[in-house]
Every structure is written in C-alpha cells, then in structure tokens.
Coordinates of C-alpha atoms in Angstrom, one line a residue:
M206 CA 0.0 20.0 1.6
H207 CA 3.0 18.3 3.0
D208 CA 3.8 14.6 3.1
S209 CA 4.4 14.7 6.9
D210 CA 1.1 16.4 7.6
P211 CA -2.0 15.7 5.5
F212 CA -3.5 19.1 6.6
P213 CA -2.0 22.3 5.1
N214 CA 0.2 24.6 7.1
I215 CA -1.4 27.8 8.3
S216 CA 0.3 31.2 8.3
L217 CA -0.9 34.4 9.9
R218 CA -1.8 37.6 8.1
S219 CA -3.7 40.8 9.0
F220 CA -6.3 42.5 6.7
F221 CA -8.4 45.6 6.9
G222 CA -11.4 43.4 6.1
F223 CA -12.2 40.0 4.5
S224 CA -13.8 40.1 1.0
P225 CA -12.5 37.2 -1.1
E226 CA -15.7 37.4 -3.2
E227 CA -14.2 40.7 -4.6
D228 CA -10.5 40.2 -4.2
G229 CA -9.3 36.7 -5.2
Y230 CA -5.7 37.4 -4.2
I231 CA -3.5 38.1 -1.2
G232 CA -0.9 40.9 -1.8
W233 CA 2.3 42.5 -0.5
T234 CA 3.6 46.0 -1.1
K235 CA 7.2 44.8 -1.4
E236 CA 8.2 42.0 -3.8
A237 CA 10.8 40.7 -1.3
N238 CA 8.0 40.1 1.2
R239 CA 6.0 38.0 -1.3
K240 CA 9.1 36.0 -2.2
H241 CA 9.8 35.3 1.4
V242 CA 6.3 33.8 1.8
M243 CA 6.5 31.9 -1.5
D244 CA 9.7 30.2 -0.4
K245 CA 8.2 28.7 2.7
V246 CA 4.6 27.7 1.6
A247 CA 3.3 24.9 -0.5
P248 CA 0.3 24.8 -2.9
G249 CA -2.9 24.5 -0.8
D250 CA -1.5 26.1 2.4
L251 CA -3.7 28.4 4.3
M252 CA -3.6 32.0 5.6
M253 CA -5.5 32.8 8.7
I254 CA -6.8 36.3 8.3
Y255 CA -7.4 38.6 11.3
G256 CA -8.6 42.2 11.5
A257 CA -5.6 44.6 11.6
G258 CA -5.4 47.0 14.5
S259 CA -5.8 50.2 12.6
G260 CA -8.5 52.8 11.8
S261 CA -9.2 51.3 8.4
T262 CA -10.6 48.2 10.0
S263 CA -14.1 48.0 11.3
S264 CA -14.1 48.3 15.0
S265 CA -16.0 45.0 15.3
D266 CA -13.3 43.2 13.3
V267 CA -10.1 44.5 15.1
L268 CA -8.0 41.6 16.2
K269 CA -10.8 39.1 15.4
V270 CA -10.2 36.0 13.3
L271 CA -12.1 36.8 10.1
G272 CA -11.4 33.8 7.8
F273 CA -9.0 31.5 6.0
L274 CA -7.6 31.7 2.4
Q275 CA -6.1 28.8 0.5
I276 CA -3.2 30.1 -1.5
D277 CA -1.2 29.1 -4.6
P278 CA 2.4 30.2 -4.5
T279 CA 2.3 31.5 -8.1
P280 CA 3.3 35.2 -8.5
I281 CA 0.6 37.4 -10.1
R282 CA -0.4 41.1 -9.9
D283 CA -3.3 42.3 -7.9
I284 CA -5.2 43.4 -11.0
D285 CA -5.1 39.8 -12.3
K286 CA -7.6 38.6 -9.6
S287 CA -9.5 41.7 -8.4
S288 CA -13.0 42.7 -9.2
V289 CA -13.9 46.1 -10.5
R290 CA -15.4 47.0 -7.1
G291 CA -12.3 45.7 -5.4
L292 CA -10.0 47.9 -7.5
E293 CA -12.3 51.0 -7.0
R294 CA -12.1 50.5 -3.2
K295 CA -8.3 50.5 -3.4
H296 CA -8.3 53.7 -5.4
Q297 CA -10.9 55.4 -3.1
N298 CA -8.8 54.7 -0.1
G299 CA -5.4 55.7 -1.6
W300 CA -4.2 52.1 -1.7
A301 CA -3.6 51.8 -5.5
D302 CA 0.1 51.2 -5.0
K303 CA -0.3 48.8 -2.0
W304 CA -0.4 45.0 -2.1
T305 CA 0.3 44.8 -5.8
Y306 CA 2.6 41.8 -5.5
A307 CA 0.1 39.0 -5.2
L308 CA -0.5 35.3 -4.9
P309 CA -3.8 33.8 -6.1
V310 CA -6.4 32.6 -3.7
R311 CA -8.2 29.3 -4.7
R312 CA -10.7 28.8 -1.8
A313 CA -11.9 30.8 1.2
W314 CA -13.8 30.3 4.4
R315 CA -15.4 33.0 6.6
V316 CA -15.3 32.4 10.3
T317 CA -18.9 32.2 11.7
Q318 CA -18.1 32.7 15.3
A319 CA -16.7 35.8 17.0
V320 CA -13.3 34.9 18.4
R321 CA -10.3 37.0 19.3
L322 CA -7.0 36.3 17.7
D323 CA -5.2 36.0 21.0
R324 CA -7.6 33.2 22.0
V325 CA -6.6 31.2 18.9
A326 CA -3.0 32.1 18.0
S327 CA -1.8 32.8 21.6
E328 CA 1.6 31.3 20.9
T329 CA 2.3 32.9 17.5
Y330 CA 0.7 36.3 17.7
Q331 CA 2.7 39.1 19.5
P332 CA 1.0 42.5 19.5
E333 CA 4.3 44.4 19.3
K334 CA 5.2 42.6 16.0
G335 CA 2.0 43.4 14.1
R336 CA 3.9 45.0 11.2
A337 CA 6.3 42.1 10.9
I338 CA 3.3 39.7 10.8
A339 CA 1.8 41.7 8.0
A340 CA 5.1 41.5 6.0
W341 CA 6.4 38.0 6.7
S342 CA 3.2 36.0 7.5
P343 CA 4.7 33.6 10.1
Q344 CA 3.5 30.0 10.3
I345 CA 1.4 29.4 13.4
S346 CA 2.5 26.9 16.0
A347 CA 1.1 23.3 16.2
N348 CA -1.0 24.2 19.3
D349 CA -2.3 27.3 17.6
K350 CA -3.1 25.3 14.5
E351 CA -5.1 22.8 16.5
R352 CA -7.2 25.6 17.9
A353 CA -7.6 27.1 14.4
L354 CA -8.9 23.8 13.1
G355 CA -11.7 23.9 15.6
L356 CA -13.1 27.3 14.4
R357 CA -16.4 27.1 12.7
V358 CA -16.4 28.4 9.1
T359 CA -18.6 28.6 6.0
E360 CA -17.0 28.4 2.6
V361 CA -17.5 31.5 0.4
S362 CA -16.8 32.3 -3.3
V363 CA -13.5 33.5 -4.5
F364 CA -13.3 36.1 -7.3
G365 CA -11.8 34.6 -10.5
E366 CA -12.4 31.0 -9.4
P367 CA -15.2 28.7 -10.6
P368 CA -18.6 29.4 -9.0
L369 CA -19.0 27.8 -5.6
V370 CA -21.4 24.8 -5.7
G371 CA -22.3 23.5 -2.3
G372 CA -19.3 24.1 0.0
L373 CA -18.9 23.8 3.7
V374 CA -21.5 25.5 5.9
D375 CA -20.9 26.3 9.5
Q376 CA -18.6 23.4 10.4
P377 CA -15.2 23.1 12.0
L378 CA -12.3 24.1 9.6
R379 CA -10.9 20.6 10.1
N380 CA -13.8 19.3 8.0
A381 CA -13.2 21.8 5.2
F382 CA -10.9 19.6 3.1
R383 CA -13.4 16.8 2.9
S384 CA -14.9 18.7 0.0
S385 CA -11.6 19.9 -1.5
V386 CA -11.3 16.7 -3.5
D387 CA -13.7 17.9 -6.1
S388 CA -11.1 20.3 -7.5
E389 CA -8.4 17.5 -7.3
L390 CA -10.6 15.1 -9.2
G391 CA -11.5 17.8 -11.7
S392 CA -7.9 17.7 -12.9
I393 CA -7.8 14.0 -13.7
R394 CA -9.1 12.2 -16.7
F395 CA -11.2 9.5 -15.2
E396 CA -12.4 8.2 -18.6
A397 CA -8.8 7.0 -19.2
S398 CA -8.6 5.5 -15.8
F399 CA -11.8 3.6 -16.2
A400 CA -10.7 2.3 -19.6
R401 CA -7.5 1.1 -17.9
F402 CA -9.5 -0.6 -15.2
Q403 CA -11.6 -2.4 -17.9
S404 CA -8.6 -3.6 -19.7
L405 CA -7.2 -5.1 -16.5
I406 CA -10.4 -6.8 -15.5
A407 CA -11.0 -8.1 -19.0
A408 CA -7.6 -9.7 -19.0
F409 CA -8.4 -11.6 -15.8
D410 CA -12.1 -12.3 -16.0
Q411 CA -14.9 -10.4 -17.9
P412 CA -15.4 -6.6 -18.4
F413 CA -17.2 -4.8 -15.6
T414 CA -20.9 -4.3 -16.1
G415 CA -22.3 -3.7 -12.7
F416 CA -21.8 -4.3 -9.0
D417 CA -24.2 -7.2 -8.6
E418 CA -22.4 -9.6 -11.0
G419 CA -19.0 -10.7 -12.2
L420 CA -15.7 -10.4 -10.4
I421 CA -16.6 -7.4 -8.3
A422 CA -19.7 -9.2 -6.9
A423 CA -17.6 -12.3 -6.0
W424 CA -14.9 -10.3 -4.3
E425 CA -16.6 -7.3 -2.8
S426 CA -20.2 -8.0 -2.0
Y427 CA -19.4 -9.5 1.4
K428 CA -18.7 -6.2 3.2
P429 CA -22.2 -5.1 4.0
R430 CA -23.1 -8.6 5.2
V431 CA -20.0 -8.8 7.4
R432 CA -21.1 -5.4 8.8
E433 CA -24.6 -6.8 9.7
V434 CA -23.0 -9.7 11.6
A435 CA -20.6 -7.2 13.3
L436 CA -23.4 -4.9 14.4
T437 CA -25.4 -7.8 15.9
R438 CA -22.3 -8.8 17.9
L439 CA -21.6 -5.2 18.8
G440 CA -25.0 -4.6 20.3
A441 CA -24.1 -1.0 20.9
D442 CA -27.7 0.1 21.4
S443 CA -27.7 -1.8 24.8
W444 CA -24.5 -0.1 26.1
T445 CA -24.8 2.2 29.0
Q446 CA -22.3 4.5 30.8
D447 CA -22.1 1.9 33.5
H448 CA -20.4 -0.5 31.1
V449 CA -17.4 1.7 30.6
G450 CA -14.4 0.2 32.3
S451 CA -16.0 -3.2 32.8
G452 CA -14.3 -4.8 29.8
G453 CA -17.7 -5.7 28.3
I454 CA -17.5 -3.1 25.6
V455 CA -14.1 -4.1 24.4
A456 CA -15.1 -7.7 24.4
K457 CA -18.0 -7.0 22.1
V458 CA -15.9 -4.9 19.8
I459 CA -13.3 -7.7 19.6
D460 CA -16.1 -10.1 18.8
A461 CA -17.4 -7.7 16.1
I462 CA -13.9 -7.8 14.5
E463 CA -13.1 -11.5 14.7
I464 CA -15.6 -12.7 12.2
Q465 CA -14.5 -16.0 10.7
A466 CA -16.9 -17.9 8.5
T467 CA -17.3 -21.7 8.9
H468 CA -18.8 -21.7 5.4
G469 CA -19.3 -19.2 2.6
D470 CA -17.4 -15.9 2.4
L471 CA -18.5 -14.1 5.5
T472 CA -15.0 -13.5 7.0
N473 CA -13.8 -10.1 8.1
N474 CA -10.7 -9.2 6.1
M475 CA -11.1 -5.5 6.5
V476 CA -8.9 -5.7 9.6
F477 CA -5.9 -8.0 10.0
W478 CA -6.9 -9.7 13.2
Q479 CA -5.8 -13.3 12.8
N480 CA -2.8 -14.5 14.6
R481 CA -1.1 -16.0 11.6
F482 CA 2.0 -13.7 11.8
G483 CA 2.2 -13.2 15.5
H484 CA 0.2 -11.1 18.0
A485 CA 2.4 -8.0 17.4
N486 CA 1.0 -7.8 13.8
R487 CA -2.7 -8.0 14.8
E488 CA -4.3 -4.6 14.1
H489 CA -6.6 -4.9 17.1
R490 CA -3.9 -6.0 19.5
A491 CA -4.4 -2.9 21.8
L492 CA -8.0 -4.1 22.4
I493 CA -6.9 -7.6 23.2
E494 CA -4.2 -6.4 25.6
A495 CA -6.6 -3.9 27.3
A496 CA -9.1 -6.7 27.8
A497 CA -6.4 -9.0 29.2
T498 CA -4.5 -6.6 31.4
G499 CA -6.8 -3.7 32.1
T500 CA -4.2 -1.2 30.8
G501 CA -5.9 1.6 29.1
L502 CA -9.2 -0.2 29.2
K503 CA -11.4 2.6 30.6
T504 CA -10.0 5.1 28.2
I505 CA -10.6 2.9 25.2
E506 CA -14.1 1.9 26.3
E507 CA -15.0 5.5 27.0
L508 CA -14.0 6.5 23.5
L509 CA -15.9 3.5 22.0
F510 CA -19.0 4.5 24.0
Q511 CA -18.7 8.0 22.7
L512 CA -18.3 6.8 19.2
Y513 CA -21.5 4.7 19.1
R514 CA -23.7 6.2 21.8
T515 CA -23.1 9.9 21.9
G516 CA -22.9 12.9 19.6
R517 CA -19.4 14.0 20.5
D518 CA -17.3 15.4 17.6
E519 CA -16.3 12.4 15.5
G520 CA -12.9 13.9 14.6
E521 CA -11.9 14.3 18.2
I522 CA -13.0 10.7 18.9
F523 CA -11.1 9.4 15.9
D524 CA -7.8 11.0 16.8
E525 CA -8.0 10.1 20.5
L526 CA -9.0 6.5 19.8
S527 CA -6.3 6.2 17.2
E528 CA -3.7 7.3 19.7
A529 CA -5.1 4.9 22.3
T530 CA -5.1 1.9 20.0
G531 CA -1.7 2.4 18.2
A532 CA -2.8 4.3 15.1
K533 CA -3.9 1.3 13.1
Y534 CA -5.7 2.8 10.1
P535 CA -7.7 -0.3 9.0
L536 CA -8.9 -0.8 12.6
M537 CA -10.1 2.8 12.9
A538 CA -11.7 2.9 9.5
Y539 CA -13.6 -0.4 10.3
L540 CA -14.9 1.0 13.5
F541 CA -16.3 4.0 11.7
F542 CA -17.6 1.8 8.9
L543 CA -19.7 0.0 11.5
K544 CA -21.0 3.3 12.8
D545 CA -22.2 4.7 9.4
M546 CA -21.8 2.9 6.0
D547 CA -23.1 5.9 4.2
R548 CA -20.2 8.1 5.2
F549 CA -17.3 5.9 6.3
M550 CA -15.4 3.2 4.4
P551 CA -12.8 0.6 5.3
I552 CA -9.2 1.2 4.3
Q553 CA -6.0 -0.6 3.4
P554 CA -3.6 2.2 2.8
T555 CA -1.0 0.5 0.5
G556 CA -3.7 -0.6 -2.0
F557 CA -5.6 2.7 -2.1
D558 CA -2.4 4.7 -2.4
R559 CA -1.5 2.6 -5.4
V560 CA -4.8 3.2 -7.1
F561 CA -5.0 6.9 -6.3
A562 CA -1.6 7.3 -7.9
E563 CA -2.8 5.4 -10.9
I564 CA -5.7 7.8 -11.5
G565 CA -3.5 10.8 -11.0
L566 CA -4.2 11.8 -7.4
G567 CA -1.2 12.8 -5.1
F568 CA -3.3 12.0 -2.0
R569 CA -1.7 9.4 0.4
T570 CA -3.0 7.5 3.3
L571 CA 0.0 5.4 4.4
R572 CA 1.1 6.3 7.9
S573 CA -1.6 9.0 8.1
C574 CA -4.1 7.6 10.5
N575 CA -5.8 10.9 11.5
W576 CA -9.2 12.4 11.1
E577 CA -8.2 14.9 8.4
N578 CA -6.7 12.2 6.2
Y579 CA -9.6 9.9 6.7
N580 CA -12.1 12.6 5.9
Q581 CA -10.4 13.3 2.7
F582 CA -10.2 9.6 1.8
N583 CA -13.9 9.3 2.2
G584 CA -14.4 12.5 0.3
I585 CA -12.4 11.2 -2.7
L586 CA -14.5 8.0 -2.8
D587 CA -17.7 10.1 -2.6
A588 CA -16.5 12.4 -5.4
L589 CA -15.8 9.3 -7.6
R590 CA -19.3 8.1 -7.5
D591 CA -20.6 10.2 -10.3
P592 CA -17.6 9.6 -12.7
I593 CA -17.9 5.9 -12.1
A594 CA -21.7 6.0 -12.8
K595 CA -21.1 8.0 -16.0
Q596 CA -18.4 5.7 -17.4
A597 CA -20.2 2.5 -16.4
K598 CA -23.5 3.8 -17.6
L599 CA -25.1 3.1 -14.2
A600 CA -28.0 5.0 -12.7
Y601 CA -26.6 5.1 -9.2
V602 CA -23.3 4.3 -7.5
R603 CA -23.2 4.1 -3.7
L604 CA -20.2 5.1 -1.6
I605 CA -19.4 1.4 -0.9
D606 CA -19.6 0.7 -4.7
A607 CA -17.0 3.3 -5.4
H608 CA -14.9 1.8 -2.6
S609 CA -15.3 -1.7 -4.1
L610 CA -14.4 -0.7 -7.6
M611 CA -11.3 1.2 -6.5
W612 CA -10.1 -1.7 -4.3
L613 CA -10.6 -4.2 -7.2
F614 CA -8.7 -1.8 -9.4
A615 CA -5.9 -1.7 -6.9
T616 CA -5.8 -5.5 -6.7
L617 CA -5.6 -5.9 -10.4
L618 CA -2.8 -3.3 -10.5
R619 CA -0.9 -5.4 -8.0
K620 CA -1.4 -8.6 -10.1
E621 CA -0.2 -6.7 -13.1
A622 CA 2.9 -5.5 -11.2
K623 CA 3.7 -9.1 -10.1
G624 CA 3.4 -10.3 -13.6
D625 CA 0.4 -12.6 -13.0
L626 CA -1.7 -11.1 -15.8
A627 CA 1.1 -11.3 -18.2
K628 CA 1.4 -15.0 -17.4
G629 CA -2.3 -15.4 -18.4
E630 CA -3.7 -15.9 -14.9
K631 CA -7.5 -16.1 -15.0
A632 CA -10.2 -16.0 -12.4
D633 CA -10.9 -19.5 -11.2
A634 CA -14.0 -20.8 -9.4
R635 CA -13.1 -18.8 -6.2
Y636 CA -13.2 -15.6 -8.2
L637 CA -16.4 -16.1 -10.1
G638 CA -19.2 -13.6 -9.9
A639 CA -22.5 -14.1 -8.1
R640 CA -24.3 -15.6 -11.0
E641 CA -21.3 -17.8 -12.0
K642 CA -20.9 -19.0 -8.5
S643 CA -24.5 -20.1 -8.4
I644 CA -24.1 -22.0 -11.6
A645 CA -21.0 -23.7 -10.3
E646 CA -22.8 -24.5 -7.1
I647 CA -25.8 -26.1 -9.0
K648 CA -23.4 -28.3 -11.0
Y649 CA -21.6 -29.4 -7.9
S650 CA -24.9 -30.2 -6.2
V651 CA -26.1 -32.3 -9.2
G652 CA -22.9 -34.3 -9.2
K653 CA -23.1 -34.8 -5.4
T654 CA -26.7 -36.0 -5.6
V655 CA -25.9 -38.4 -8.4
F656 CA -23.0 -39.8 -6.6
N657 CA -24.9 -40.2 -3.3
S658 CA -27.7 -42.1 -5.1
N659 CA -25.2 -44.6 -6.5
G660 CA -25.8 -43.3 -9.9
Q661 CA -23.3 -42.4 -12.6
V662 CA -22.8 -40.1 -15.5
V663 CA -23.9 -42.1 -18.6
P664 CA -25.2 -41.4 -22.1
T665 CA -28.2 -43.6 -21.6
T666 CA -30.7 -44.3 -18.8
V667 CA -29.6 -47.2 -16.6
K668 CA -30.2 -46.0 -13.0
N669 CA -32.2 -43.6 -10.8
K670 CA -31.0 -40.0 -10.4
E671 CA -28.6 -40.3 -13.3
L672 CA -27.0 -37.4 -15.2
H673 CA -27.6 -37.7 -18.9
L674 CA -25.6 -34.6 -19.8
S675 CA -21.9 -33.8 -20.1
D676 CA -20.5 -31.0 -18.0
T677 CA -20.5 -28.7 -20.9
E678 CA -24.1 -29.6 -21.8
L679 CA -25.2 -29.2 -18.2
D680 CA -23.5 -25.8 -18.0
K681 CA -25.2 -24.6 -21.2
L682 CA -28.6 -25.9 -20.1
I683 CA -28.5 -24.1 -16.7
R684 CA -27.7 -20.9 -18.4
D685 CA -30.4 -21.4 -21.0
I686 CA -33.0 -22.2 -18.3
L687 CA -32.0 -19.0 -16.3
K688 CA -32.4 -17.0 -19.5
I689 CA -35.8 -18.5 -20.4
Q690 CA -37.1 -18.1 -16.8
E691 CA -35.7 -14.5 -16.7
D692 CA -33.9 -15.4 -13.4
R693 CA -37.1 -16.2 -11.6
C694 CA -38.3 -19.4 -9.9
A695 CA -40.2 -21.6 -12.4
I696 CA -42.9 -22.4 -9.9
T697 CA -43.5 -19.2 -7.8
G698 CA -42.1 -16.6 -10.2
L699 CA -40.1 -15.1 -7.3
P700 CA -36.8 -13.4 -8.3
L701 CA -33.8 -15.7 -7.7
Q702 CA -30.8 -14.5 -5.7
F703 CA -27.2 -15.5 -6.6
R704 CA -24.4 -16.7 -4.4
G705 CA -22.4 -13.9 -2.9
T706 CA -25.0 -11.2 -3.2
Q707 CA -28.0 -13.0 -1.7
T708 CA -29.8 -11.6 1.3
D709 CA -31.8 -14.8 1.9
D710 CA -30.3 -18.3 1.2
N711 CA -33.8 -19.6 0.6
M712 CA -33.9 -17.6 -2.6
L713 CA -30.8 -19.1 -4.1
P714 CA -31.4 -21.1 -7.4
S715 CA -31.8 -24.9 -7.2
L716 CA -32.0 -27.3 -10.1
D717 CA -35.2 -29.3 -9.9
R718 CA -36.3 -32.5 -11.7
I719 CA -39.8 -31.8 -13.0
D720 CA -40.6 -35.5 -12.8
S721 CA -39.0 -36.5 -9.5
N722 CA -38.9 -40.1 -10.7
G723 CA -37.0 -39.0 -13.8
H724 CA -33.3 -38.1 -14.3
Y725 CA -31.2 -35.1 -14.8
A726 CA -31.9 -34.9 -18.5
L727 CA -32.9 -32.4 -21.1
G728 CA -36.6 -31.6 -20.9
N729 CA -36.9 -32.7 -17.2
L730 CA -35.2 -29.8 -15.5
Q731 CA -36.3 -26.4 -14.2
I732 CA -34.7 -23.9 -11.8
V733 CA -36.6 -23.0 -8.6
C734 CA -35.9 -21.3 -5.3
R735 CA -34.1 -23.4 -2.9
F736 CA -37.0 -23.5 -0.4
I737 CA -39.4 -24.6 -3.1
N738 CA -37.1 -27.6 -4.0
F739 CA -37.0 -28.5 -0.3
W740 CA -40.8 -28.3 0.0
K741 CA -41.5 -30.1 -3.2
Q742 CA -39.1 -33.0 -2.7
A743 CA -40.7 -36.0 -4.4
S744 CA -44.1 -34.4 -5.0
D745 CA -45.8 -34.5 -8.4
D746 CA -44.9 -31.3 -10.2
G747 CA -48.4 -30.6 -11.4
D748 CA -50.0 -31.3 -8.0
F749 CA -47.4 -29.1 -6.2
R750 CA -48.1 -26.2 -8.6
R751 CA -51.8 -26.6 -7.9
L752 CA -51.2 -26.3 -4.2
V753 CA -49.0 -23.2 -4.7
G754 CA -51.9 -21.8 -6.8
V755 CA -54.3 -22.4 -4.0
L756 CA -52.1 -20.5 -1.6
R757 CA -51.7 -17.6 -4.0
A758 CA -55.5 -17.4 -4.6
Q759 CA -56.1 -17.4 -0.8
Q760 CA -53.5 -14.6 -0.5
S761 CA -55.3 -12.5 -3.1
D762 CA -58.5 -13.0 -1.3
N763 CA -56.8 -11.7 1.9
I764 CA -57.5 -15.1 3.6
L765 CA -54.0 -16.2 4.2
P766 CA -50.7 -14.2 4.1
L767 CA -48.0 -15.7 1.9

C-alpha cells in the first residue's frame, strides 16, 4: 500500500483462467518483464485478472474480469508455489517453460458477477495492446480503479498460503481489506505490547484488570452514554424525505454533536466542536455553515438521511459526506458510531496512529478520511479483541472495549513522551476509576452533610451528625463495608453501580447511618442504594427493613410488582 492512497494500486493482467487455489503465483516468461513489474509495485498491490482473448481461454471467460490477486514483489520460481495439479496442467498444455519467473500471491478474490473488461477498465484496456498488457501489467487509471472497487467478489484460498478462515463473501472489492488486518496482526507480538501498556498504566494509576473499573472506566465509559443522549437528540426514526433541505436534519445532527454536560462527565469529546480555538477549527463547521447560509444544505441533509434511514451503500455515503463536510475524520467516524456501535468506532487519527506504530502496525489514519481507511481502522480494532481478551484473561471484549484500551494506551504514550510519567505524575481524583470515584463521592457527601448540619470533625461525640473518623479511617471503612456487603445494598441486596459506569443514578452507593439519630461512626454505618437512603431518611432502620420485607413478600405472592 502507498502512504498517499490507503487502498493498493491495481494493475492489469490477462490469464487463460483463474485458479489461485492451485497456482499461488503470478508468472512471466521473461525475467525482464517480471523485473519491470517488481520495480513499480509495492507489497499488497493487486492484479486485476481477465480472460485472455485466445483459444486456451474458456469462451465464457474471454475478456471477462475473473478476479484479483494480492501480490508480493519477491522473486520466486513457479514451482515454489504451484500445486502438483497446477504443474501437471502446464506440462499437458506445453507450457512448462512459460511463466516461470514468478511473484507470490498472498490473497485472492474471485469476481462473482459477469462483467466485461471494457466496462471496468475502459480507460486502461486497449484491445490492440493485449500482448503488451500481458508483458508489462499496466496500472489502471483512477476512474478504472473506482469501477473495479465496486465489483462484487468472494475471497478464495491461495496455494501455499495458510488455510482461509472466513474471508469476504460476495461483497464489493472495496470491503475486502477490512479483513486483511488479520494477517497484519499475525506478524506482531501483542503479548509484548500489552505488557508495555500495563507498565505505563501501573506507573500512572493501577494495573488494568477490566473495563468496568480503574482508570479505563473513569476515562472511557462515557462514550456509550454520550451516544444514547445523541441518538435521542438525533431522532432519526422520525425523519422523512420531506425533511431533506429544510434544515431540520442538520439542526438535529448539530444538537447530537454539541453535548455539554452541566454535571458529571457526559460531554462529547469525540468531535472537536467547541469554539475555543475559533470557528475554523470546529470539526462540524460545515454543518453550522450549511444551517446558517443554506450552502450545500440539501446535499448534506440528503446524505445524512441516506445514512440513517436507507440501505444505500455505506462506503459511497461515507466518501460523499466526507467531501461535503470537509473530510473531518473525527466527525465522519462519530456519525457512523451513532449509526452502529457494533461496527463503527470514533477516531482521533494522531493518537491512534501513535499506538498502532507502538504495537508494530504500519497502518496510518492521518489525512486519510475515506471509506477504505475507516473500514481497515475498524477491522484492526475488531481483530484486537481476541488478543486483548487473551492477555487480560477476560471472557469477552467488545469492539468499543478494544477502542478504549488502545486510546488509553495512546494517551499514556503521549504522557510518557512529554515526560509526565518520568516526573511521577499520578492519577488524581479526576482520573479515578468508577469504584474509586464513588468512594471519593461518598466521602465528599459525608463532609458536606456534617458541615451543613453545623457539625465538626471531632474525636468524641459533641454534636449531631458528627464525623468520628479521620479521612483515612473513613476511606478504609467504606472499602471494608463494600467488601463485606459484596458491592450490594445493605437493605435491599440490589447490586450497587459505581460513578462513571452507572446506568441508573438511583443505584449509586450512599453511606447511611443505621441509627439516624447517631453519628458517622464505626458500627453505625452501612452502604445502601441512593434511592433507599432517600426513602429511608430519618426512619428507624429496623422498621424500614420490615416495610421492605413486606413489599418483597407481596412481590413473591404476585400481589404487587416491585
């Protein structure tokens, strides 16, 4: 692949047939012809194979596009990657001395639709130059390449390569390289990369143990919840074709981007939309300008409508919408993340390019806002799920989990490069994990309650709602209670949720005085769900538990739902 174009170049070549399952190479009869091709191709480039116009080609294949081969510009002999059957066929047809100067084929796709070569490579193919094409394998033009990417293909096995597992089935060629990352990842040692990640996170906070606690929960768990807010604001299910061009669709999309929390951490930082550094630097500026001036509004709204409300090819929508909105990769990735969180992830190119380089991948996303690149980006994250699960000893890793871990890795690499970790910087209260954030929140709440009741922190009882514990003692007690209660509400037994990963604020932990007339002291504290503390207030603990028991008994008798 080439830095300027994330999708490989495609050259043209004629064959008598297409059988990569038996012949894992592409050959030339003259060594000079092979050298000519080697000098102009890069590893991973493609050859578009069509049926040669001769009697040795099946009549149904003549001048038809047969398939694509991904080649490696490493010189070999034909016998190095040919099956016994393939060699026998050459001998039977008198071709033993032909196409012996070869290059290995790594992957192959057979075209699943009948299409003539002149309909695809109309600019590159010239009938009178058939022999020259066979010898020199010219690179097809940009327009021909675009048409080739739209051909539907199915991946097939290549002789001499590892057995094909899965593979692309009857999809446009432009999707083919989404699954190519498996081979790229197979060449890296993720075990070493994960150990490096653990060393960085341990220097800053605590080692990674899972996605629902620690630093990764504190920093990364907000994304699905931001998405829920965005989808509510977007309201795409109510859009109709009549809305296109009205400005209403763009207004809803802007609203789904500009999510700013008044409290907590539900702020959208997946797109740089704030006006802190001037309007020109806002990644959704094209939407704002279209809404304000009407310029390009109908085009943008039509594409947004197609994205969320139709089954039009996603790749075509991505590239057209990218062009219409200024090729802002974070914006495009966010819009697709809203469409389908199981397939599409947000992106910040600089950070991900940093971490991909760290783990040994040459893949780059910077200044590559196009469908092929975005497909491969998501494919890499998808392929990392199993290695992450294996190294972290986790049963299951979602696509968004892989995204979160790699982004945290990238952030820690940046801190290391800046020298922050060498200076001994540690995670402060802002960076604590979900459980730690809840403990800090409980301690703050106790201090606020004591202060508002005109109490004070004292070693002996003198006033109502007093705190009889030092900060260290209170911290230890909260942790001990959570451990004893096994992270469940002391009164209801319901599982507690922790700040930053909660789905219901009522299930957050709250420190409760068993005797409401007593103080915040050892032996008088338990942890309950927030809503239980609100309901209980100054009630007698025993009587409140009795009432909860009555409700539970009625529920078990199917008298009252609880």
